[in-house]
Amino acid sequence: MTTNKEIIEKYMDGFNKSDHDQILSCLTDDVEWILPGVFHLYGKDEYDKEIENPAFEGKPIIQVTRMIEENDVVIAEGTVRAKKKDAAFINLVFCDVFEMRNGLIKKLASYLMPLNNMNSIR
């Protein structure tokens, strides 16, 4: 496994454990995180505030089903299950596009789709 993929695995493991230090150790200081239509964050401080979104509680369950890499770009696909504060669970599929620099995450674009309401797109 490449260094870049190992960093992505460490990053995902950090989210599963809600381990801020582990997650932040995988990022450049000038990291960007984009969730199109929702937010565009810059830097570790903003990133850290979003790790545990106030609308959710507990630890998410993230499972990566596929990871591919070309040059300094790693794409991870998978599923997320998280508990909202209103006691409902949300189930998502994701595709994360990581741009790497010197073995750290420089930029992340996260694309999410809820599984609960898939009939609404038919």
Backbone as numpy.savetxt, mean C-alpha at the origin, in Angstrom:
# Nx Ny Nz CAx CAy CAz Cx Cy Cz
15.17 -13.66 -5.21 14.32 -12.48 -5.21 15.22 -11.24 -5.21
14.81 -10.22 -5.95 15.61 -9.00 -6.04 15.47 -8.16 -4.77
16.39 -7.23 -4.60 16.34 -6.31 -3.46 15.06 -5.50 -3.47
14.67 -5.01 -4.65 13.44 -4.21 -4.73 12.22 -5.01 -4.28
12.10 -6.25 -4.73 10.96 -7.07 -4.32 11.01 -7.38 -2.82
12.20 -7.59 -2.29 12.33 -7.83 -0.85 11.85 -6.62 -0.05
12.16 -5.42 -0.53 11.70 -4.20 0.14 10.18 -4.11 0.10
9.58 -4.46 -1.03 8.11 -4.42 -1.12 7.50 -5.44 -0.17
8.07 -6.62 -0.07 7.57 -7.61 0.89 7.68 -7.10 2.33
8.80 -6.47 2.65 8.99 -5.90 3.99 7.96 -4.80 4.25
7.70 -3.97 3.25 6.72 -2.89 3.34 5.33 -3.45 3.61
4.91 -4.45 2.83 3.59 -5.05 3.00 3.48 -5.73 4.37
4.53 -6.39 4.80 4.55 -7.02 6.12 4.38 -5.96 7.21
5.00 -4.82 7.02 4.86 -3.72 7.98 3.42 -3.26 8.10
2.70 -3.18 6.97 1.28 -2.81 7.02 0.47 -3.88 7.74
0.75 -5.14 7.46 0.01 -6.22 8.13 0.20 -6.18 9.65
1.34 -5.67 10.10 1.63 -5.59 11.53 1.36 -4.19 12.10
0.95 -3.25 11.24 0.81 -1.84 11.63 2.09 -1.31 12.28
3.22 -1.69 11.69 4.54 -1.31 12.20 5.05 -0.10 11.41
4.80 1.09 11.96 5.17 2.33 11.28 6.66 2.37 10.96
7.50 2.02 11.92 8.95 2.10 11.70 9.38 1.19 10.55
8.81 0.00 10.49 9.16 -0.93 9.42 8.75 -0.36 8.07
7.53 0.18 7.99 7.05 0.76 6.74 7.93 1.94 6.32
8.15 2.86 7.25 8.91 4.07 6.94 10.35 3.76 6.56
10.91 2.66 7.06 12.28 2.29 6.71 12.41 1.87 5.25
11.30 1.63 4.60 11.29 1.21 3.19 11.16 2.39 2.23
11.03 3.61 2.75 10.72 4.79 1.95 11.88 5.76 1.87
11.97 6.47 0.74 12.89 7.61 0.65 12.29 8.76 1.46
13.11 9.72 1.85 12.60 10.86 2.62 11.61 11.69 1.81
11.79 11.74 0.49 10.91 12.55 -0.37 9.86 11.69 -1.08
9.42 10.63 -0.44 8.46 9.70 -1.02 7.16 10.41 -1.40
6.51 9.89 -2.44 5.17 10.33 -2.83 4.24 9.13 -2.79
3.00 9.35 -2.34 1.98 8.30 -2.35 0.74 8.89 -2.97
0.31 8.28 -4.07 -0.85 8.77 -4.81 -1.93 7.71 -4.80
-3.12 8.11 -4.36 -4.32 7.30 -4.51 -5.24 8.16 -5.37
-5.24 7.93 -6.71 -5.93 8.83 -7.63 -7.37 9.14 -7.20
-7.67 10.43 -7.19 -8.99 10.90 -6.82 -9.22 10.99 -5.32
-8.24 10.54 -4.51 -8.41 10.54 -3.06 -7.35 11.42 -2.38
-6.07 11.15 -2.65 -5.02 11.98 -2.05 -3.73 11.86 -2.85
-2.84 12.83 -2.59 -1.47 12.85 -3.12 -0.60 13.37 -1.98
0.15 12.47 -1.37 0.95 12.80 -0.19 2.42 12.92 -0.56
3.13 13.79 0.17 4.55 14.01 -0.05 5.30 13.88 1.27
6.36 13.10 1.29 7.23 12.99 2.44 6.78 11.98 3.47
7.75 11.57 4.29 7.49 10.53 5.29 6.48 10.96 6.35
6.47 12.24 6.73 5.53 12.68 7.77 4.08 12.51 7.32
3.77 12.95 6.10 2.41 12.79 5.58 2.07 11.31 5.41
3.02 10.55 4.93 2.85 9.11 4.72 2.51 8.43 6.05
3.26 8.78 7.08 3.08 8.16 8.40 1.67 8.41 8.94
1.13 9.60 8.70 -0.22 9.93 9.19 -1.30 9.09 8.51
-1.04 8.65 7.29 -2.04 7.88 6.54 -1.92 6.37 6.76
-0.84 5.91 7.36 -0.65 4.47 7.56 -1.83 3.87 8.30
-2.27 4.54 9.34 -3.47 4.08 10.06 -4.54 5.13 9.86
-5.30 4.97 8.80 -6.36 5.90 8.45 -7.39 5.93 9.58
-7.83 7.14 10.00 -8.75 7.24 11.13 -10.12 6.59 10.88
-10.46 6.30 9.65 -11.75 5.65 9.35 -11.71 4.15 9.62
-10.52 3.62 9.89 -10.36 2.17 10.08 -9.80 1.87 11.46
-9.96 0.62 11.89 -9.38 0.19 13.16 -8.73 -1.17 12.98
-7.80 -1.46 13.84 -7.11 -2.74 13.76 -6.12 -2.79 12.61
-5.63 -3.98 12.37 -4.62 -4.20 11.33 -5.29 -4.73 10.07
-4.88 -4.23 8.90 -5.41 -4.79 7.66 -4.80 -6.16 7.40
-5.46 -6.90 6.56 -4.90 -8.18 6.08 -4.61 -7.98 4.60
-3.34 -7.92 4.27 -2.91 -7.69 2.89 -2.26 -8.97 2.38
-2.73 -9.41 1.23 -2.14 -10.58 0.59 -1.72 -10.19 -0.82
-0.45 -10.32 -1.10 0.07 -10.06 -2.44 -0.04 -11.35 -3.24
-0.70 -11.26 -4.39 -0.87 -12.45 -5.23 0.12 -12.50 -6.39
0.65 -11.33 -6.76 1.64 -11.31 -7.84 2.49 -10.05 -7.72
3.77 -10.22 -8.01 4.70 -9.11 -8.04 5.57 -9.24 -9.28
5.66 -8.17 -10.04 6.53 -8.17 -11.21 7.42 -6.94 -11.15
8.57 -7.03 -11.80 9.55 -5.95 -11.72 10.21 -5.74 -13.07
10.40 -4.48 -13.40 11.21 -4.11 -14.56 12.00 -2.87 -14.18
13.29 -2.96 -14.32 14.19 -1.87 -13.91 13.89 -1.48 -12.47
13.54 -0.23 -12.23 13.26 0.22 -10.86 11.77 0.41 -10.61
10.94 -0.39 -11.25 9.50 -0.35 -11.02 9.04 -1.75 -10.62
8.31 -1.81 -9.50 7.74 -3.06 -9.03 6.23 -2.87 -8.97
5.49 -3.83 -9.52 4.03 -3.81 -9.47 3.57 -4.98 -8.62
2.73 -4.66 -7.64 2.18 -5.69 -6.75 0.67 -5.69 -6.87
0.10 -6.88 -7.05 -1.35 -7.05 -7.08 -1.74 -7.89 -5.88
-2.96 -7.67 -5.39 -3.40 -8.48 -4.28 -4.74 -8.05 -3.73
-4.99 -8.47 -2.48 -6.25 -8.18 -1.80 -5.97 -7.55 -0.44
-6.95 -6.78 0.02 -6.89 -6.15 1.34 -8.24 -6.34 2.01
-8.21 -6.71 3.28 -9.42 -6.75 4.10 -9.13 -5.90 5.33
-10.01 -4.94 5.59 -9.81 -4.03 6.71 -11.15 -3.75 7.39
-11.09 -3.51 8.69 -12.29 -3.22 9.46 -12.46 -1.72 9.62
-13.63 -1.23 9.24 -13.94 0.19 9.40 -14.42 0.43 10.83
-14.36 1.67 11.26 -14.78 2.01 12.63 -16.26 1.73 12.86
-17.07 1.73 11.79 -18.50 1.44 11.95 -18.77 -0.06 12.03
-17.72 -0.86 12.18 -17.77 -2.32 12.35 -17.93 -3.08 11.04
-18.10 -2.39 9.93 -18.18 -3.07 8.63 -16.77 -3.39 8.14
-16.67 -4.47 7.39 -15.39 -4.81 6.77 -15.42 -4.35 5.32
-14.27 -3.96 4.83 -14.14 -3.62 3.43 -13.14 -4.59 2.82
-13.50 -5.10 1.66 -12.64 -6.03 0.91 -12.28 -5.37 -0.40
-11.01 -5.28 -0.68 -10.52 -4.59 -1.87 -9.55 -5.47 -2.64
-9.45 -5.21 -3.93 -8.32 -5.69 -4.71 -7.48 -4.46 -5.01
-6.18 -4.66 -5.15 -5.31 -3.52 -5.39 -4.27 -3.84 -6.45
-3.77 -2.78 -7.04 -2.60 -2.83 -7.89 -1.75 -1.63 -7.47
-0.60 -1.90 -6.89 0.32 -0.86 -6.44 1.51 -0.80 -7.38
1.80 0.40 -7.84 2.95 0.62 -8.72 4.00 1.39 -7.91
5.10 0.72 -7.63 6.18 1.28 -6.83 7.33 1.71 -7.74
7.76 2.96 -7.60 8.97 3.42 -8.25 10.06 3.43 -7.17
11.16 2.76 -7.46 12.22 2.56 -6.48 13.42 3.46 -6.80
14.15 3.83 -5.74 15.41 4.55 -5.90 16.37 4.05 -4.83
17.50 3.52 -5.27 18.53 3.02 -4.35 17.96 2.03 -3.34
17.08 1.15 -3.80 16.53 0.11 -2.93 15.45 0.56 -1.97
14.89 1.76 -2.20 13.80 2.26 -1.36 12.65 2.74 -2.25
11.46 2.81 -1.66 10.28 3.26 -2.39 10.32 4.78 -2.51
10.35 5.26 -3.75 10.37 6.70 -4.05 8.96 7.22 -4.31
8.15 6.38 -4.96 6.80 6.80 -5.33 5.90 5.58 -5.37
4.68 5.75 -4.87 3.68 4.68 -4.91 2.39 5.24 -5.46
1.88 4.60 -6.49 0.53 4.87 -6.99 -0.31 3.64 -6.68
-1.36 3.83 -5.87 -2.22 2.72 -5.43 -3.56 2.81 -6.14
-3.94 1.71 -6.77 -5.24 1.62 -7.44 -6.05 0.56 -6.71
-7.22 0.96 -6.20 -8.05 0.09 -5.37 -9.43 -0.08 -5.98
-10.01 -1.26 -5.79 -11.38 -1.50 -6.22 -12.07 -2.34 -5.15
-13.23 -1.88 -4.67 -13.95 -2.66 -3.67 -14.55 -3.92 -4.28
-14.51 -5.01 -3.52 -15.11 -6.26 -3.96 -16.57 -6.37 -3.53
-16.98 -5.65 -2.51 -18.32 -5.77 -1.95 -19.41 -5.38 -2.93
-19.15 -4.41 -3.79 -20.19 -3.88 -4.67 -19.85 -4.05 -6.14
-19.30 -5.18 -6.50 -18.90 -5.41 -7.88 -20.08 -5.40 -8.84
-21.28 -5.73 -8.38 -22.45 -5.72 -9.26 -22.77 -4.33 -9.76
-22.32 -3.29 -9.06 -22.62 -1.92 -9.47 -21.88 -1.51 -10.74
-20.89 -2.28 -11.18 -20.18 -1.90 -12.41 -20.65 -2.71 -13.61
-21.62 -3.55 -13.44 -22.14 -4.35 -14.56 -23.22 -3.64 -15.30
